[in-house]
XYZ file of C-alpha atoms in Angstrom:
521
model
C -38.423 9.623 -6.552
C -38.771 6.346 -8.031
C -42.933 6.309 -7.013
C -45.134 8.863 -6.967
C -48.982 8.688 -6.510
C -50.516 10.990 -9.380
C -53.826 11.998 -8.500
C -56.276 12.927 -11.036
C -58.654 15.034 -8.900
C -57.780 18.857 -7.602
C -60.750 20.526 -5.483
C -61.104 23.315 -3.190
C -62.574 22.025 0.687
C -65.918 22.966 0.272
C -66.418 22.481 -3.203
C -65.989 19.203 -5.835
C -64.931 21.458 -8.811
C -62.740 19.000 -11.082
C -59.434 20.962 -12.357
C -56.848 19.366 -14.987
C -56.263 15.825 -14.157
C -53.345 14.257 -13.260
C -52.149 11.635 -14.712
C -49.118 9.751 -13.720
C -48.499 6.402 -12.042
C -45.855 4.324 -10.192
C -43.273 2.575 -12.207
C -41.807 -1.487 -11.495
C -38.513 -3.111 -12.697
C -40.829 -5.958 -13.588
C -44.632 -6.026 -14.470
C -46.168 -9.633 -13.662
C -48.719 -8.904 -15.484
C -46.723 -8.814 -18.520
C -43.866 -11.305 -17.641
C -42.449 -13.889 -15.028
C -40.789 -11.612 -12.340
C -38.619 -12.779 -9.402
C -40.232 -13.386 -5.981
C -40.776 -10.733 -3.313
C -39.042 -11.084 -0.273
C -41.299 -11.615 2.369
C -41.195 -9.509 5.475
C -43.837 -12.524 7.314
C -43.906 -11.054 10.451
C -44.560 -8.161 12.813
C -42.227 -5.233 13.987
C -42.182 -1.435 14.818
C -39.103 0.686 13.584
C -37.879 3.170 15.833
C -36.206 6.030 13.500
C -34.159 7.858 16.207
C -31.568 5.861 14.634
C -30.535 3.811 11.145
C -32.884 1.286 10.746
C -31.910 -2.596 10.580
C -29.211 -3.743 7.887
C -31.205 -5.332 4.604
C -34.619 -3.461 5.609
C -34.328 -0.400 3.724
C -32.965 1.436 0.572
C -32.679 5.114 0.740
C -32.852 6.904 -2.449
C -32.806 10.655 -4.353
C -31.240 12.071 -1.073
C -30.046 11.621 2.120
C -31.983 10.755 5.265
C -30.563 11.946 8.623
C -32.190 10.372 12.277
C -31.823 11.976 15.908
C -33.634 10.593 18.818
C -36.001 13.612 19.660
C -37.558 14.109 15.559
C -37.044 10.744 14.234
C -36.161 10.039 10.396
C -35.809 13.451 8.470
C -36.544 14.052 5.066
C -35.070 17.240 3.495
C -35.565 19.109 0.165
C -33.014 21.745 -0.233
C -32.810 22.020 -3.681
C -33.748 21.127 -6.952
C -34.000 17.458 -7.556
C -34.030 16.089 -4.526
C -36.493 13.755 -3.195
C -35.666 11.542 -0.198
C -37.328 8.133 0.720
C -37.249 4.975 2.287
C -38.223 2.154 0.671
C -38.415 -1.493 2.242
C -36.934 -4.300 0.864
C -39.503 -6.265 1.869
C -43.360 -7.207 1.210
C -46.211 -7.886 3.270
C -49.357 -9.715 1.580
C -52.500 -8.349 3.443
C -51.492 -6.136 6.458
C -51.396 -3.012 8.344
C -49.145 -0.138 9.117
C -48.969 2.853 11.267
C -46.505 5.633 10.538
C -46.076 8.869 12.920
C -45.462 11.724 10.953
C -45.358 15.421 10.996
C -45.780 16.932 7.148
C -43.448 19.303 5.720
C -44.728 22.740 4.606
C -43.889 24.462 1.561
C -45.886 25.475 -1.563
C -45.846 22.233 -4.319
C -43.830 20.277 -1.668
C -45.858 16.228 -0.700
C -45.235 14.842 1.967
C -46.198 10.560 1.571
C -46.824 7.282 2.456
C -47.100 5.237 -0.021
C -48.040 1.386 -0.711
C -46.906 -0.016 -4.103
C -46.864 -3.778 -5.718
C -45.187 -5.348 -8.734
C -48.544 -4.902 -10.763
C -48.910 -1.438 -9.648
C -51.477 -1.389 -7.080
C -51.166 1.633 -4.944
C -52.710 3.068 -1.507
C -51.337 6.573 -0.422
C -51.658 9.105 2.535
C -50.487 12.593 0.693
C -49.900 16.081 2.173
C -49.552 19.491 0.541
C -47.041 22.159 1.606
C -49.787 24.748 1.371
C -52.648 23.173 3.254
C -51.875 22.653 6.445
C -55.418 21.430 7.966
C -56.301 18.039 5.425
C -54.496 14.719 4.694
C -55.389 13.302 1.556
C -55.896 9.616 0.718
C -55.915 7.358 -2.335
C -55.536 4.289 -4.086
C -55.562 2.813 -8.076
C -55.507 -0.924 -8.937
C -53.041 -1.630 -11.746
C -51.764 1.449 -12.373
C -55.371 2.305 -13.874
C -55.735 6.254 -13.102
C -59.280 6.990 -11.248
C -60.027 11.251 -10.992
C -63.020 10.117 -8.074
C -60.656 8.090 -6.215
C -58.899 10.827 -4.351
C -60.611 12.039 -0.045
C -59.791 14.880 1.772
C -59.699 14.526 5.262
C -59.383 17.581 8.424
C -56.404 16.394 10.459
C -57.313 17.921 14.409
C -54.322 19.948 14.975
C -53.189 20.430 11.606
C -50.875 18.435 9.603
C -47.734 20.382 9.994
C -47.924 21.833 13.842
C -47.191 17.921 15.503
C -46.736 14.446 14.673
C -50.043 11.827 14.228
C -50.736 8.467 13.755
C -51.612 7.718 10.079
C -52.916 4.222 9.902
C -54.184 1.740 6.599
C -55.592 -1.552 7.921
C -55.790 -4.025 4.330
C -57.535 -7.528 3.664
C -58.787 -9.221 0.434
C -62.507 -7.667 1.772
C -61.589 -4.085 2.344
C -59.161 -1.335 3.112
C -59.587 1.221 6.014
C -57.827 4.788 6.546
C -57.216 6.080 10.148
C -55.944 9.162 11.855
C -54.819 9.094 15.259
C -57.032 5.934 15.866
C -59.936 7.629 13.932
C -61.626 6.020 11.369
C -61.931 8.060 8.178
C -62.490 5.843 5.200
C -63.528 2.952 4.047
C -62.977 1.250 0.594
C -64.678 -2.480 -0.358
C -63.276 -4.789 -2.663
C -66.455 -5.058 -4.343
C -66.335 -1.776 -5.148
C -62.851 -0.738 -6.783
C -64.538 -1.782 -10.241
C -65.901 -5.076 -9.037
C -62.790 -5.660 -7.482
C -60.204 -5.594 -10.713
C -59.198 -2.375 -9.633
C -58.945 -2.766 -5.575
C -55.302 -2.851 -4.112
C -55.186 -7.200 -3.873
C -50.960 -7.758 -4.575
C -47.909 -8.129 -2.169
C -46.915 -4.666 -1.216
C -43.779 -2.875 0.115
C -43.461 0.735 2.081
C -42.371 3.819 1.260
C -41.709 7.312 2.990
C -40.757 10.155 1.647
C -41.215 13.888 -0.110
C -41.016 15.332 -3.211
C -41.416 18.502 -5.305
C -45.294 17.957 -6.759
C -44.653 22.147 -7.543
C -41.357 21.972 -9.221
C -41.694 24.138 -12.533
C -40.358 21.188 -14.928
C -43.405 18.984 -13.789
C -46.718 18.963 -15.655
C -49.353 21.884 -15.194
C -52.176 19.061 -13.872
C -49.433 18.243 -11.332
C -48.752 21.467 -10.385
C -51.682 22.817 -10.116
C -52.637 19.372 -8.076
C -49.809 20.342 -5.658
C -50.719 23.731 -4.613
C -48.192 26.068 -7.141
C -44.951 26.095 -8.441
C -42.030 25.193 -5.567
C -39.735 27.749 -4.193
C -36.193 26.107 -3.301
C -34.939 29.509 -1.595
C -35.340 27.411 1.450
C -35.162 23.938 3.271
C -38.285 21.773 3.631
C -38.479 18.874 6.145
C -40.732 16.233 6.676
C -40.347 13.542 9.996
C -41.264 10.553 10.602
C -40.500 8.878 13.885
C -41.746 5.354 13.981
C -43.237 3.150 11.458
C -44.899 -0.132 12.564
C -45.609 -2.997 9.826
C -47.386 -5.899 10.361
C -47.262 -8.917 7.438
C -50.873 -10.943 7.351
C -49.043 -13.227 5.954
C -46.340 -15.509 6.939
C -43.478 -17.243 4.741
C -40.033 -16.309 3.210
C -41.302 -14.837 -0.034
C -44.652 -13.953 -2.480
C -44.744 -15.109 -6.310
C -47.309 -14.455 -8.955
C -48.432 -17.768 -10.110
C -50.039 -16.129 -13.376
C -50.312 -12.557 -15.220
C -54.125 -12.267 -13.568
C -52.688 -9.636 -10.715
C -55.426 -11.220 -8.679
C -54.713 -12.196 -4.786
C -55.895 -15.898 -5.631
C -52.360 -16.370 -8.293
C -50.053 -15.103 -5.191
C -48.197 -17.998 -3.978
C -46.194 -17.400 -0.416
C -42.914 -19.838 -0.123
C -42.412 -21.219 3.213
C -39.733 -20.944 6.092
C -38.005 -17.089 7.837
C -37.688 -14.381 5.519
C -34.464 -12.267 4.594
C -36.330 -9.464 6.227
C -37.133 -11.305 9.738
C -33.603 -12.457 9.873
C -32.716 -8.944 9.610
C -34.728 -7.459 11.803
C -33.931 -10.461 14.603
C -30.027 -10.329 14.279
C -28.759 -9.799 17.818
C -27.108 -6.085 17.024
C -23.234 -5.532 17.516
C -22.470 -4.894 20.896
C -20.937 -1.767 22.439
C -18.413 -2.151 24.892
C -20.746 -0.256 27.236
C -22.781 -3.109 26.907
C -20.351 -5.944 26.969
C -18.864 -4.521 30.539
C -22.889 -4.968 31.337
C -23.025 -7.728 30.565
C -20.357 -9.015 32.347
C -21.413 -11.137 36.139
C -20.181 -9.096 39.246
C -17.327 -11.893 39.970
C -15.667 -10.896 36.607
C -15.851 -7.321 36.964
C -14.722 -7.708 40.468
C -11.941 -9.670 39.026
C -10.901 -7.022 36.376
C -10.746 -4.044 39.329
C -8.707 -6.707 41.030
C -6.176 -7.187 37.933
C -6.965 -3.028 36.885
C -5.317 -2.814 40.778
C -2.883 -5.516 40.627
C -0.928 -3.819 37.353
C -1.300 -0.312 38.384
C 0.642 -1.234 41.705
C 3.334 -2.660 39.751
C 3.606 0.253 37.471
C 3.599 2.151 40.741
C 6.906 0.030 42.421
C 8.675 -0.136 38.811
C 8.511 3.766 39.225
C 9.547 4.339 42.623
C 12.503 1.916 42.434
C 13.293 4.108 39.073
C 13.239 6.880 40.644
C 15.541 5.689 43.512
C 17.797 4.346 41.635
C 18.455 8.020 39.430
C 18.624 9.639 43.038
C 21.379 7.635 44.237
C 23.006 7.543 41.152
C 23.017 11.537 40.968
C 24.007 11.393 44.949
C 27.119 9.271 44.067
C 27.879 11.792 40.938
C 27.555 14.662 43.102
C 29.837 13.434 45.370
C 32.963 12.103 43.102
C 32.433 15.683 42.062
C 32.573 17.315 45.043
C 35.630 15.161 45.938
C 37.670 16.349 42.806
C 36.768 20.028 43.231
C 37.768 19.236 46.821
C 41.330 17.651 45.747
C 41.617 20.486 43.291
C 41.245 22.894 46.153
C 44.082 21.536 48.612
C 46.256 21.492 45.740
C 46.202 24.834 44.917
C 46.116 25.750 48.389
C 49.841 24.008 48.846
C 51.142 25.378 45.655
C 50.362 28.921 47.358
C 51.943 27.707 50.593
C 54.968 26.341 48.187
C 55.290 29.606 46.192
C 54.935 28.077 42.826
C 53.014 28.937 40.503
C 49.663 26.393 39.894
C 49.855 27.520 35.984
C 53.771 26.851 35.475
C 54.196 23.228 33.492
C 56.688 21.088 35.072
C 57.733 17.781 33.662
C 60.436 15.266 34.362
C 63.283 13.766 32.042
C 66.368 11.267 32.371
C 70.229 12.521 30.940
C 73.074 10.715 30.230
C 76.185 12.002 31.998
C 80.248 10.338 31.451
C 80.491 9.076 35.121
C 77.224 9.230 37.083
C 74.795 7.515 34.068
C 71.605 8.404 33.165
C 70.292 11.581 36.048
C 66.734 12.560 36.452
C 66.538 15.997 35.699
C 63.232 18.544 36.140
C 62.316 20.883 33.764
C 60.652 24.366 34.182
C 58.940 25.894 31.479
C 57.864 29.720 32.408
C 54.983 30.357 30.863
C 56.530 32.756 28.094
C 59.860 33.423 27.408
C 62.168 36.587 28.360
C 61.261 38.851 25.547
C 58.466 38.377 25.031
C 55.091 40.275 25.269
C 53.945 38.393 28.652
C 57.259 37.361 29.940
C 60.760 39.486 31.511
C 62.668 41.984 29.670
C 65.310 40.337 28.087
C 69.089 41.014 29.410
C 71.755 41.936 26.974
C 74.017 38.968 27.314
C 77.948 39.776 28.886
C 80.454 37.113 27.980
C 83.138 38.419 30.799
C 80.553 37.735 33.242
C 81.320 34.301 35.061
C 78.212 34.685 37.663
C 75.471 32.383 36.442
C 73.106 34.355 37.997
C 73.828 38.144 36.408
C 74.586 37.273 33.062
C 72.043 37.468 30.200
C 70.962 34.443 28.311
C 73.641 33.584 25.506
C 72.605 34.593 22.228
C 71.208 31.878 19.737
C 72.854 30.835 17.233
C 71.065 30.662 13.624
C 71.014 28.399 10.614
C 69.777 30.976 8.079
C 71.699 34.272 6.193
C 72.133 35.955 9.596
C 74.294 33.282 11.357
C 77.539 34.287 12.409
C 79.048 30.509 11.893
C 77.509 31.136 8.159
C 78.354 34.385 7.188
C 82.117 34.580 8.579
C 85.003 32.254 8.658
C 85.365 30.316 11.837
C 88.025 31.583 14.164
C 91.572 30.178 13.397
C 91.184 31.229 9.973
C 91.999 35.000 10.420
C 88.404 36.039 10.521
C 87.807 39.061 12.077
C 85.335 38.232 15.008
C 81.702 37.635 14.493
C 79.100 40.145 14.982
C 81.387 42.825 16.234
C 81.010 40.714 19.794
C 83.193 38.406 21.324
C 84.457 35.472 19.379
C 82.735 32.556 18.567
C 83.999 29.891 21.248
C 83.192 27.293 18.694
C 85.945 24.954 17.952
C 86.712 22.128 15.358
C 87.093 18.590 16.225
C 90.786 18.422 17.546
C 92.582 15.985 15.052
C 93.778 13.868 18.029
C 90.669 12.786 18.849
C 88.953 10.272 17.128
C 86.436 11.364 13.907
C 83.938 9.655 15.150
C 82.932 11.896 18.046
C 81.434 14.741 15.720
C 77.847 13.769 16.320
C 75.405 16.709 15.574
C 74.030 18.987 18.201
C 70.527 19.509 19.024
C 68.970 22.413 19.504
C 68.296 23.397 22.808
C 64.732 23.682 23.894
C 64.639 26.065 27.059
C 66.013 29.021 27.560
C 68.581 28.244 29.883
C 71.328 31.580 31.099
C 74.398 31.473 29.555
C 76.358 30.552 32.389
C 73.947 27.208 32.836
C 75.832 23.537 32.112
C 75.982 22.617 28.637
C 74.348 19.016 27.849
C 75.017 16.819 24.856
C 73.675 13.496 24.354
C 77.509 11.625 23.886
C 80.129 11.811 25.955
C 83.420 14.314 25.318
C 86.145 16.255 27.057
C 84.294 19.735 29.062
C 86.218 22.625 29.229
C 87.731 22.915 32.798
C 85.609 19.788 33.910
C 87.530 16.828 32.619
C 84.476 14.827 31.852
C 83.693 14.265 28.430
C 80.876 16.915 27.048
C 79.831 19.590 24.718
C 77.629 22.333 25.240
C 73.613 21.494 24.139
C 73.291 24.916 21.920
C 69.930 27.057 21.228
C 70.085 26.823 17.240
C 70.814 23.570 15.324
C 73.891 21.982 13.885
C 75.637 24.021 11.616
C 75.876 23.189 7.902
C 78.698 20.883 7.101
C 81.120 23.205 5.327
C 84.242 25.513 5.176
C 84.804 25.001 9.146
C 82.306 22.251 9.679
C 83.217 20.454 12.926
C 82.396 17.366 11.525
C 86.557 17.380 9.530
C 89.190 18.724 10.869
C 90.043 22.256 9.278
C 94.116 23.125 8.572
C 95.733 25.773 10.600
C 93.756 24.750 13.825
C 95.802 24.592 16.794
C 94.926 23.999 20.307
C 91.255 24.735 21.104
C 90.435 27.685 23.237
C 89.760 26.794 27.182
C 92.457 25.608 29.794
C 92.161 22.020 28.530
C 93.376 21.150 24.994
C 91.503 19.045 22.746
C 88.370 18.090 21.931
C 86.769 21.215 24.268
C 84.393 23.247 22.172
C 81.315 23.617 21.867
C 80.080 22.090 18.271
């Protein structure tokens, strides 16, 4: 703690036996006695601060520790360990004055609670309380840091010290200084009699509150002994303070020493508000609680009014949301019902039709000699004869002329296994191909024009043998007399020994009633 009272005097309540003295004194940052110091801010007026919260901005410093405030204990000062010592100290001076400070002392073996008045020059009046005696308040005061071991008085505190809080009051002019508890007079001191007056408390003074470790086993033995034993920090120890009211004799914006006498005649006071009084008179920061308070009943009526207005329109910008999703689902819910509906008759008249729903059916055009192009439909069965899913397929009968009995004619093939590959074409004296019947394949006939040899295509469905054949350019059919060659299930044949894209020696009339150009390529 940056002050400290160090009383010289150590007795026992019913007897004046002196112990070791103790001797220690405030410090300053600047000694008018010894040099020209800065002014003191002036505090110049009166006020009372309330310590269920943080005092005003600029009033106090808080040093050593922390300081924590709630509105039933006040201000409260904690030791907790080693080295810690928390205080207030005002930033301000008052020149001649009084104070009253409600406090409840900590307890604790070597712990002080204080309140403590201190100048530039070291002038000092204190209220001290030890830990360990629990019935007596102690007062004191030195002028000019001058130590005094008779200046020290012990006084019984009705209630005790540490049980409740109690008024602890100094009232100070340039005649005398008086000591109260809880409105009690308990001492007196004259100026006259502080050493004629060169030792009496007489400079501008500022306020502290705090506690400190008087029993702490690094201080001296005259201290420790003063304090009541060495400190034990094995637990907290709390001193509270809930109001402090300070009242400035004087009134200006700050105190100066006009010389290095220390007397109360060299103090000069500098006119106009102090830092302190501004401080203390700044209109606080309002909450908004207290802003809406503020506020005349027309406005607030006003902001329900607007509150009402925009919640309404939050209100309608919903609901017409919300109506507008609904419909929109309604009108989705119904083009879906209509499809599923369409889907439905559909299927119903395929089952009324006989077909089969999963069959694909498309549509193509075909070029035939004399009628043009003829729109022909298409029929894909799901799989083909054969096949895993589909009919057995029928062994295919060339003498059969029915369309509807015969098998499907065989494919022909463009790989190793062709017959038109592997074997002379007929004509050529070829056995026949495949041990089956022969190939009814034919060369172009050489009176026909070379030109008609285009290539065939394969066929893509798997049409019966006995089915037309289709090719994409006109030529003479086989008992038709329309030009035409068979559309084939394999793809054109290699040109080759027999290709019918020259005409091959030893080929006579082509096989069918009609000669000529009658094969199929």
């Amino acid at each position: 703690m940056p002050s400290r009272s160090l009383l010289t005097l150590a007795f026992g309540l019913f007897s004046s036996i002196l112990v070791s003295p103790v001797n220690g004194q405030l410090s300053t940052d600047c000694n008018p006695l010894n040099t020209t110091c800065p002014a003191d801010p002036a505090l110049g007026t009166a006020h009372t601060f309330n310590f269920n919260a943080t005092p005003p901005a600029g009033t106090f410093n808080t040093t050593a520790g922390t300081v924590d405030y709630s509105t039933d204990k006040g201000a409260a000062f904690t030791i907790s360990k080693k080295g810690e010592s928390p205080t207030l100290i005002s930033n301000f001076y008052f020149f001649f004055g009084r104070t009253e400070v409600h406090l409840k002392a900590a307890p604790g073996t070597g712990i002080i609670s204080s309140i403590v008045w201190s100048s530039d020059v070291l002038d000092e009046v204190d209220w001290e309380f030890m830990g360990g005696n629990t019935t007596h308040a102690s007062t004191n005061y030195f002028g000019k840091g001058k130590p005094d071991f008779h200046n020290a008085g012990y006084h019984p505190v009705n209630g005790g010290v540490q049980a409740d809080y109690h008024n602890y009051t100094c009232v100070w002019t340039k005649d005398q200084l008086d000591w109260y508890i809880d409105a009690q007079h308990t001492r007196t001191l004259l100026a006259k009699d502080a050493n004629n007056t060169l030792y009496y408390p007489q400079t501008p003074m500022k306020l502290s509150l705090g506690i400190w470790a008087g029993g702490d086993p690094d201080q001296p033995k005259g201290t420790i002994e003063w304090a009541g034993g060495v400190t034990d920090y094995a637990e907290p120890y709390t001193m509270y303070v809930k109001s402090a009211h300070v009242e400035d004799y004087s009134t200006g914006k700050e105190y100066s020493y006009g010389d290095q006498s220390g007397s109360w005649e060299s103090i000069k006071i500098a006119t106009g508000n102090s830092t302190a009084f501004e401080n203390i008179n700044k209109e606080p920061e309002k909450s908004l609680s207290d802003k809406w308070n503020d506020l005349p009943s027309s406005a607030k009526s006003g902001v329900y009014a607007g509150a009402g207005g925009v919640g309404a329109l939050l209100f309608i910008a919903l609901a017409v949301y919300y109506f507008k999703q609904r419909r929109r689902g309604q009108r989705e819910a119904a083009l879906a019902a209509q499809r599923q509906e369409q889907e439905r008759v559909e299927l119903e008249r395929f089952k009324k039709e006989g077909r089969d729903p999963d069959a694909i059916a498309f549509e193509g055009a075909e070029y035939h000699g004399k009628g043009g192009m003829a729109t022909t439909t298409y029929d894909v069965p799901e799989s083909p004869p054969g096949s895993s899913a589909g009919p057995p397929e029928m062994e295919w009968d060339p003498t059969r002329t029915n369309a509807t009995a015969g098998a499907a004619m065989p494919l022909l093939r463009d790989d190793a296994m062709s017959p038109r590959l592997a074997s002379p074409g007929p004509g050529l004296g070829g056995p026949p191909r495949n041990n089956s019947f022969g190939s009814p394949i034919h060369s172009q006939n050489s009176g026909l024009p070379s030109q008609f040899s285009p290539p065939a295509p394969a066929n893509r469905s798997f049409s019966p043998s006995n089915a037309s054949m289709r090719m994409g350019s006109p030529g003479p059919q086989a008992g038709a007399g329309v030009y035409g060659v068979p559309r084939m299930n394999s793809p054109a044949p290699s040109h080759g020994p027999g290709s019918p894209s020259s005409p091959r020696p030893g080929y006579g009339p082509g096989y069918g009633p009609n000669p000529g150009y009658g094969g199929a390529r």
